[in-house]
JSON list of C-alpha atoms in Angstrom, two decimals:
[
{"chain": "A", "resi": 181, "resn": "MET", "atom": "CA", "xyz": [-15.63, 99.25, -71.95]},
{"chain": "A", "resi": 182, "resn": "THR", "atom": "CA", "xyz": [-16.20, 102.87, -70.94]},
{"chain": "A", "resi": 183, "resn": "THR", "atom": "CA", "xyz": [-14.34, 105.94, -72.18]},
{"chain": "A", "resi": 184, "resn": "SER", "atom": "CA", "xyz": [-12.61, 106.16, -68.76]},
{"chain": "A", "resi": 185, "resn": "GLN", "atom": "CA", "xyz": [-11.42, 102.46, -69.16]},
{"chain": "A", "resi": 186, "resn": "TYR", "atom": "CA", "xyz": [-10.07, 103.12, -72.65]},
{"chain": "A", "resi": 187, "resn": "LEU", "atom": "CA", "xyz": [-8.24, 106.21, -71.21]},
{"chain": "A", "resi": 188, "resn": "LEU", "atom": "CA", "xyz": [-7.01, 104.15, -68.30]},
{"chain": "A", "resi": 189, "resn": "ASN", "atom": "CA", "xyz": [-5.49, 101.61, -70.71]},
{"chain": "A", "resi": 190, "resn": "LEU", "atom": "CA", "xyz": [-3.88, 104.24, -72.80]},
{"chain": "A", "resi": 191, "resn": "GLY", "atom": "CA", "xyz": [-2.50, 105.96, -69.70]},
{"chain": "A", "resi": 192, "resn": "LEU", "atom": "CA", "xyz": [-1.10, 102.57, -68.53]},
{"chain": "A", "resi": 193, "resn": "LEU", "atom": "CA", "xyz": [0.53, 102.02, -71.87]},
{"chain": "A", "resi": 194, "resn": "GLY", "atom": "CA", "xyz": [2.00, 105.52, -71.93]},
{"chain": "A", "resi": 195, "resn": "TYR", "atom": "CA", "xyz": [3.32, 105.08, -68.39]},
{"chain": "A", "resi": 196, "resn": "VAL", "atom": "CA", "xyz": [4.88, 101.67, -69.14]},
{"chain": "A", "resi": 197, "resn": "LEU", "atom": "CA", "xyz": [6.60, 103.02, -72.27]},
{"chain": "A", "resi": 198, "resn": "TYR", "atom": "CA", "xyz": [7.76, 106.32, -70.71]},
{"chain": "A", "resi": 199, "resn": "SER", "atom": "CA", "xyz": [9.17, 104.63, -67.60]},
{"chain": "A", "resi": 200, "resn": "ASN", "atom": "CA", "xyz": [10.95, 101.74, -69.24]},
{"chain": "A", "resi": 201, "resn": "LEU", "atom": "CA", "xyz": [11.94, 102.64, -72.83]},
{"chain": "A", "resi": 202, "resn": "GLY", "atom": "CA", "xyz": [15.67, 103.44, -73.33]},
{"chain": "A", "resi": 203, "resn": "THR", "atom": "CA", "xyz": [18.29, 103.06, -70.67]},
{"chain": "A", "resi": 204, "resn": "ARG", "atom": "CA", "xyz": [16.94, 103.53, -67.12]},
{"chain": "A", "resi": 205, "resn": "THR", "atom": "CA", "xyz": [18.53, 103.19, -63.73]},
{"chain": "A", "resi": 206, "resn": "LEU", "atom": "CA", "xyz": [16.75, 100.37, -61.79]},
{"chain": "A", "resi": 207, "resn": "THR", "atom": "CA", "xyz": [15.75, 101.81, -58.48]},
{"chain": "A", "resi": 208, "resn": "ARG", "atom": "CA", "xyz": [13.63, 100.49, -55.63]},
{"chain": "A", "resi": 209, "resn": "LEU", "atom": "CA", "xyz": [10.79, 102.83, -56.71]},
{"chain": "A", "resi": 210, "resn": "ARG", "atom": "CA", "xyz": [10.86, 101.27, -60.24]},
{"chain": "A", "resi": 211, "resn": "VAL", "atom": "CA", "xyz": [10.30, 97.90, -58.61]},
{"chain": "A", "resi": 212, "resn": "ILE", "atom": "CA", "xyz": [7.90, 98.95, -55.82]},
{"chain": "A", "resi": 213, "resn": "LEU", "atom": "CA", "xyz": [5.64, 101.44, -57.67]},
{"chain": "A", "resi": 214, "resn": "PRO", "atom": "CA", "xyz": [4.26, 99.01, -60.21]},
{"chain": "A", "resi": 215, "resn": "LEU", "atom": "CA", "xyz": [3.60, 96.50, -57.53]},
{"chain": "A", "resi": 216, "resn": "GLY", "atom": "CA", "xyz": [1.71, 99.14, -55.51]},
{"chain": "A", "resi": 217, "resn": "VAL", "atom": "CA", "xyz": [-0.32, 100.17, -58.55]},
{"chain": "A", "resi": 218, "resn": "VAL", "atom": "CA", "xyz": [-1.14, 96.53, -59.12]},
{"chain": "A", "resi": 219, "resn": "ALA", "atom": "CA", "xyz": [-2.34, 96.14, -55.51]},
{"chain": "A", "resi": 220, "resn": "ILE", "atom": "CA", "xyz": [-4.60, 99.23, -55.81]},
{"chain": "A", "resi": 221, "resn": "ALA", "atom": "CA", "xyz": [-5.92, 98.09, -59.18]},
{"chain": "A", "resi": 222, "resn": "ALA", "atom": "CA", "xyz": [-6.68, 94.60, -57.74]},
{"chain": "A", "resi": 223, "resn": "ALA", "atom": "CA", "xyz": [-8.57, 96.13, -54.83]},
{"chain": "A", "resi": 224, "resn": "VAL", "atom": "CA", "xyz": [-10.56, 98.37, -57.22]},
{"chain": "A", "resi": 225, "resn": "PHE", "atom": "CA", "xyz": [-11.30, 96.04, -60.11]},
{"chain": "A", "resi": 226, "resn": "LEU", "atom": "CA", "xyz": [-11.46, 92.58, -58.49]},
{"chain": "A", "resi": 227, "resn": "ARG", "atom": "CA", "xyz": [-14.07, 93.14, -55.75]},
{"chain": "A", "resi": 228, "resn": "ASP", "atom": "CA", "xyz": [-16.65, 90.70, -56.96]},
{"chain": "A", "resi": 229, "resn": "VAL", "atom": "CA", "xyz": [-14.82, 88.08, -59.04]},
{"chain": "A", "resi": 230, "resn": "PRO", "atom": "CA", "xyz": [-17.45, 85.68, -60.61]},
{"chain": "A", "resi": 231, "resn": "THR", "atom": "CA", "xyz": [-16.85, 81.99, -59.66]},
{"chain": "A", "resi": 232, "resn": "LEU", "atom": "CA", "xyz": [-19.76, 80.10, -61.14]},
{"chain": "A", "resi": 233, "resn": "GLY", "atom": "CA", "xyz": [-19.54, 77.67, -64.02]},
{"chain": "A", "resi": 234, "resn": "ASN", "atom": "CA", "xyz": [-16.16, 77.91, -65.79]},
{"chain": "A", "resi": 235, "resn": "ASP", "atom": "CA", "xyz": [-15.54, 81.51, -64.69]},
{"chain": "A", "resi": 236, "resn": "VAL", "atom": "CA", "xyz": [-12.56, 80.53, -62.51]},
{"chain": "A", "resi": 237, "resn": "ARG", "atom": "CA", "xyz": [-11.03, 78.64, -65.40]},
{"chain": "A", "resi": 238, "resn": "LEU", "atom": "CA", "xyz": [-11.33, 81.66, -67.65]},
{"chain": "A", "resi": 239, "resn": "GLU", "atom": "CA", "xyz": [-9.83, 83.85, -64.99]},
{"chain": "A", "resi": 240, "resn": "VAL", "atom": "CA", "xyz": [-6.97, 81.45, -64.35]},
{"chain": "A", "resi": 241, "resn": "VAL", "atom": "CA", "xyz": [-6.29, 81.38, -68.15]},
{"chain": "A", "resi": 242, "resn": "GLY", "atom": "CA", "xyz": [-6.20, 85.14, -68.06]},
{"chain": "A", "resi": 243, "resn": "ALA", "atom": "CA", "xyz": [-3.69, 85.16, -65.22]},
{"chain": "A", "resi": 244, "resn": "VAL", "atom": "CA", "xyz": [-1.47, 82.48, -66.86]},
{"chain": "A", "resi": 245, "resn": "VAL", "atom": "CA", "xyz": [-1.44, 84.34, -70.13]},
{"chain": "A", "resi": 246, "resn": "GLY", "atom": "CA", "xyz": [-0.62, 87.46, -68.34]},
{"chain": "A", "resi": 247, "resn": "ALA", "atom": "CA", "xyz": [2.27, 85.75, -66.51]},
{"chain": "A", "resi": 248, "resn": "ALA", "atom": "CA", "xyz": [3.63, 84.39, -69.71]},
{"chain": "A", "resi": 249, "resn": "LEU", "atom": "CA", "xyz": [3.43, 87.85, -71.31]},
{"chain": "A", "resi": 250, "resn": "GLY", "atom": "CA", "xyz": [5.16, 89.30, -68.27]},
{"chain": "A", "resi": 251, "resn": "VAL", "atom": "CA", "xyz": [8.06, 86.82, -68.66]},
{"chain": "A", "resi": 252, "resn": "ALA", "atom": "CA", "xyz": [8.39, 87.83, -72.31]},
{"chain": "A", "resi": 253, "resn": "ALA", "atom": "CA", "xyz": [8.41, 91.55, -71.35]},
{"chain": "A", "resi": 254, "resn": "GLY", "atom": "CA", "xyz": [10.95, 90.94, -68.65]},
{"chain": "A", "resi": 255, "resn": "LEU", "atom": "CA", "xyz": [13.20, 89.05, -71.08]},
{"chain": "A", "resi": 256, "resn": "LEU", "atom": "CA", "xyz": [12.87, 91.74, -73.77]},
{"chain": "A", "resi": 257, "resn": "MET", "atom": "CA", "xyz": [14.47, 94.17, -71.24]},
{"chain": "A", "resi": 258, "resn": "ARG", "atom": "CA", "xyz": [18.23, 93.98, -70.89]},
{"chain": "A", "resi": 259, "resn": "VAL", "atom": "CA", "xyz": [19.57, 94.29, -67.38]},
{"chain": "A", "resi": 260, "resn": "ARG", "atom": "CA", "xyz": [23.19, 95.05, -66.48]},
{"chain": "A", "resi": 261, "resn": "HIS", "atom": "CA", "xyz": [25.41, 96.66, -63.83]},
{"chain": "A", "resi": 262, "resn": "VAL", "atom": "CA", "xyz": [27.28, 99.68, -65.06]},
{"chain": "A", "resi": 263, "resn": "GLY", "atom": "CA", "xyz": [29.41, 102.00, -63.00]},
{"chain": "A", "resi": 264, "resn": "GLY", "atom": "CA", "xyz": [28.01, 100.82, -59.73]},
{"chain": "A", "resi": 265, "resn": "ARG", "atom": "CA", "xyz": [24.36, 101.04, -60.69]},
{"chain": "A", "resi": 266, "resn": "THR", "atom": "CA", "xyz": [21.91, 98.60, -62.27]},
{"chain": "A", "resi": 267, "resn": "VAL", "atom": "CA", "xyz": [20.35, 99.71, -65.48]},
{"chain": "A", "resi": 268, "resn": "THR", "atom": "CA", "xyz": [17.67, 98.32, -67.76]},
{"chain": "A", "resi": 269, "resn": "VAL", "atom": "CA", "xyz": [17.49, 98.81, -71.48]},
{"chain": "A", "resi": 270, "resn": "ALA", "atom": "CA", "xyz": [14.24, 98.44, -73.31]},
{"chain": "A", "resi": 271, "resn": "GLY", "atom": "CA", "xyz": [13.73, 99.04, -77.05]},
{"chain": "A", "resi": 272, "resn": "ALA", "atom": "CA", "xyz": [11.29, 98.61, -79.88]},
{"chain": "A", "resi": 273, "resn": "SER", "atom": "CA", "xyz": [10.51, 94.95, -79.27]},
{"chain": "A", "resi": 274, "resn": "TYR", "atom": "CA", "xyz": [9.58, 95.74, -75.62]},
{"chain": "A", "resi": 275, "resn": "ALA", "atom": "CA", "xyz": [7.33, 98.59, -76.73]},
{"chain": "A", "resi": 276, "resn": "ALA", "atom": "CA", "xyz": [5.75, 96.41, -79.51]},
{"chain": "A", "resi": 277, "resn": "LEU", "atom": "CA", "xyz": [4.78, 93.77, -76.98]},
{"chain": "A", "resi": 278, "resn": "TRP", "atom": "CA", "xyz": [3.09, 96.24, -74.69]},
{"chain": "A", "resi": 279, "resn": "VAL", "atom": "CA", "xyz": [1.31, 97.97, -77.62]},
{"chain": "A", "resi": 280, "resn": "VAL", "atom": "CA", "xyz": [0.04, 94.72, -78.98]},
{"chain": "A", "resi": 281, "resn": "VAL", "atom": "CA", "xyz": [-1.10, 93.39, -75.57]},
{"chain": "A", "resi": 282, "resn": "ILE", "atom": "CA", "xyz": [-2.93, 96.59, -74.42]},
{"chain": "A", "resi": 283, "resn": "GLY", "atom": "CA", "xyz": [-4.06, 97.40, -77.92]},
{"chain": "A", "resi": 284, "resn": "GLY", "atom": "CA", "xyz": [-5.41, 93.84, -78.39]},
{"chain": "A", "resi": 285, "resn": "ARG", "atom": "CA", "xyz": [-7.23, 93.96, -75.01]},
{"chain": "A", "resi": 286, "resn": "MET", "atom": "CA", "xyz": [-8.83, 97.30, -76.01]},
{"chain": "A", "resi": 287, "resn": "LEU", "atom": "CA", "xyz": [-9.75, 95.93, -79.46]},
{"chain": "A", "resi": 288, "resn": "PHE", "atom": "CA", "xyz": [-11.33, 92.80, -77.90]},
{"chain": "A", "resi": 289, "resn": "ALA", "atom": "CA", "xyz": [-13.35, 95.04, -75.52]},
{"chain": "A", "resi": 290, "resn": "TYR", "atom": "CA", "xyz": [-14.54, 97.21, -78.41]},
{"chain": "A", "resi": 291, "resn": "GLY", "atom": "CA", "xyz": [-15.35, 94.21, -80.54]},
{"chain": "A", "resi": 292, "resn": "ALA", "atom": "CA", "xyz": [-17.26, 92.60, -77.63]},
{"chain": "A", "resi": 293, "resn": "ASP", "atom": "CA", "xyz": [-19.43, 95.72, -77.48]},
{"chain": "A", "resi": 294, "resn": "HIS", "atom": "CA", "xyz": [-19.80, 96.32, -81.25]},
{"chain": "A", "resi": 295, "resn": "TRP", "atom": "CA", "xyz": [-18.72, 93.53, -83.53]},
{"chain": "A", "resi": 296, "resn": "PHE", "atom": "CA", "xyz": [-19.05, 90.18, -82.05]},
{"chain": "A", "resi": 297, "resn": "SER", "atom": "CA", "xyz": [-21.08, 90.44, -78.85]},
{"chain": "A", "resi": 298, "resn": "ARG", "atom": "CA", "xyz": [-23.41, 87.63, -80.04]},
{"chain": "A", "resi": 299, "resn": "ASP", "atom": "CA", "xyz": [-20.48, 85.32, -80.70]},
{"chain": "A", "resi": 300, "resn": "ILE", "atom": "CA", "xyz": [-19.05, 85.94, -77.26]},
{"chain": "A", "resi": 301, "resn": "ALA", "atom": "CA", "xyz": [-22.47, 85.32, -75.73]},
{"chain": "A", "resi": 302, "resn": "LEU", "atom": "CA", "xyz": [-22.80, 81.98, -77.59]},
{"chain": "A", "resi": 303, "resn": "PHE", "atom": "CA", "xyz": [-19.19, 80.95, -76.64]},
{"chain": "A", "resi": 304, "resn": "SER", "atom": "CA", "xyz": [-19.87, 81.99, -72.98]},
{"chain": "A", "resi": 305, "resn": "ARG", "atom": "CA", "xyz": [-23.14, 79.94, -72.87]},
{"chain": "A", "resi": 306, "resn": "ALA", "atom": "CA", "xyz": [-21.48, 76.94, -74.47]},
{"chain": "A", "resi": 307, "resn": "HIS", "atom": "CA", "xyz": [-18.58, 77.03, -72.09]},
{"chain": "A", "resi": 308, "resn": "LEU", "atom": "CA", "xyz": [-20.53, 77.95, -68.97]},
{"chain": "A", "resi": 309, "resn": "ILE", "atom": "CA", "xyz": [-19.01, 81.42, -68.58]},
{"chain": "A", "resi": 310, "resn": "THR", "atom": "CA", "xyz": [-21.59, 83.60, -66.72]},
{"chain": "A", "resi": 311, "resn": "GLY", "atom": "CA", "xyz": [-21.00, 86.82, -68.54]},
{"chain": "A", "resi": 312, "resn": "ALA", "atom": "CA", "xyz": [-19.10, 90.07, -68.94]},
{"chain": "A", "resi": 313, "resn": "ASP", "atom": "CA", "xyz": [-17.90, 90.17, -65.37]},
{"chain": "A", "resi": 314, "resn": "ALA", "atom": "CA", "xyz": [-16.01, 86.96, -65.76]},
{"chain": "A", "resi": 315, "resn": "TRP", "atom": "CA", "xyz": [-14.37, 88.35, -68.99]},
{"chain": "A", "resi": 316, "resn": "THR", "atom": "CA", "xyz": [-13.47, 91.52, -67.27]},
{"chain": "A", "resi": 317, "resn": "ALA", "atom": "CA", "xyz": [-11.91, 89.69, -64.37]},
{"chain": "A", "resi": 318, "resn": "ALA", "atom": "CA", "xyz": [-9.88, 87.51, -66.73]},
{"chain": "A", "resi": 319, "resn": "PHE", "atom": "CA", "xyz": [-8.57, 90.53, -68.55]},
{"chain": "A", "resi": 320, "resn": "VAL", "atom": "CA", "xyz": [-7.79, 92.42, -65.38]},
{"chain": "A", "resi": 321, "resn": "LEU", "atom": "CA", "xyz": [-5.96, 89.44, -63.94]},
{"chain": "A", "resi": 322, "resn": "MET", "atom": "CA", "xyz": [-4.08, 89.11, -67.26]},
{"chain": "A", "resi": 323, "resn": "ALA", "atom": "CA", "xyz": [-2.90, 92.75, -66.95]},
{"chain": "A", "resi": 324, "resn": "LEU", "atom": "CA", "xyz": [-2.04, 92.50, -63.31]},
{"chain": "A", "resi": 325, "resn": "ALA", "atom": "CA", "xyz": [-0.18, 89.22, -63.73]},
{"chain": "A", "resi": 326, "resn": "MET", "atom": "CA", "xyz": [1.77, 90.74, -66.69]},
{"chain": "A", "resi": 327, "resn": "VAL", "atom": "CA", "xyz": [3.03, 93.64, -64.60]},
{"chain": "A", "resi": 328, "resn": "VAL", "atom": "CA", "xyz": [3.88, 91.66, -61.54]},
{"chain": "A", "resi": 329, "resn": "THR", "atom": "CA", "xyz": [5.68, 88.99, -63.51]},
{"chain": "A", "resi": 330, "resn": "ARG", "atom": "CA", "xyz": [7.57, 91.57, -65.55]},
{"chain": "A", "resi": 331, "resn": "VAL", "atom": "CA", "xyz": [8.72, 93.26, -62.37]},
{"chain": "A", "resi": 332, "resn": "LEU", "atom": "CA", "xyz": [9.80, 89.92, -60.83]},
{"chain": "A", "resi": 333, "resn": "VAL", "atom": "CA", "xyz": [11.71, 88.75, -63.90]},
{"chain": "A", "resi": 334, "resn": "THR", "atom": "CA", "xyz": [13.52, 92.18, -64.12]},
{"chain": "A", "resi": 335, "resn": "ALA", "atom": "CA", "xyz": [14.33, 92.12, -60.39]},
{"chain": "A", "resi": 336, "resn": "ALA", "atom": "CA", "xyz": [15.63, 88.51, -60.62]},
{"chain": "A", "resi": 337, "resn": "ARG", "atom": "CA", "xyz": [17.70, 89.34, -63.67]},
{"chain": "A", "resi": 338, "resn": "ALA", "atom": "CA", "xyz": [19.07, 92.42, -61.82]},
{"chain": "A", "resi": 339, "resn": "LEU", "atom": "CA", "xyz": [20.28, 90.18, -58.97]},
{"chain": "A", "resi": 340, "resn": "GLY", "atom": "CA", "xyz": [21.97, 87.86, -61.40]},
{"chain": "A", "resi": 341, "resn": "ALA", "atom": "CA", "xyz": [23.36, 90.44, -63.86]},
{"chain": "A", "resi": 342, "resn": "PRO", "atom": "CA", "xyz": [27.16, 90.50, -64.12]},
{"chain": "A", "resi": 343, "resn": "ALA", "atom": "CA", "xyz": [28.91, 93.66, -63.24]},
{"chain": "A", "resi": 344, "resn": "ARG", "atom": "CA", "xyz": [30.67, 95.43, -66.06]},
{"chain": "A", "resi": 345, "resn": "ALA", "atom": "CA", "xyz": [33.57, 97.71, -65.85]},
{"chain": "A", "resi": 346, "resn": "VAL", "atom": "CA", "xyz": [33.04, 101.10, -67.37]},
{"chain": "A", "resi": 347, "resn": "PRO", "atom": "CA", "xyz": [35.92, 102.29, -69.58]},
{"chain": "A", "resi": 348, "resn": "VAL", "atom": "CA", "xyz": [37.44, 105.56, -68.45]},
{"chain": "A", "resi": 349, "resn": "LEU", "atom": "CA", "xyz": [37.68, 108.03, -71.37]},
{"chain": "A", "resi": 350, "resn": "SER", "atom": "CA", "xyz": [40.58, 110.48, -71.10]}
]
């Protein structure tokens, strides 16, 4: 992983936490913007997805794990209607999930370059994974699937969230 990729991951983490922690009004932009970013990231990072050997299986596993993590993130965010607007509330558990996932992805990348590159090469050879590009595609698909699924879960919950009356303080 290059320095710019580490910075990109840290920037993504910062953006996710900044834009979602606390109580936030759910707007169209908060739904559309992450989906637009995912579309751009897919176009940039998934140009040549390896498909030989078991690469596709690895990439599908990455996408499925990402979708599961996205469901978890979506469920860790409360959604409700208050005073005619839809709000989301995300706290420490939501932040912890994102820190663990993005930090874990960065740690794996660092370890793959410095600590256990030989073990990954042996695992890849034994399981017919063609190399680093397949691993990269799997992790990118995991990240993208997590974001898309989190947005979809949040949007679905917003559509089904019961309206609550706001008490009037005199």
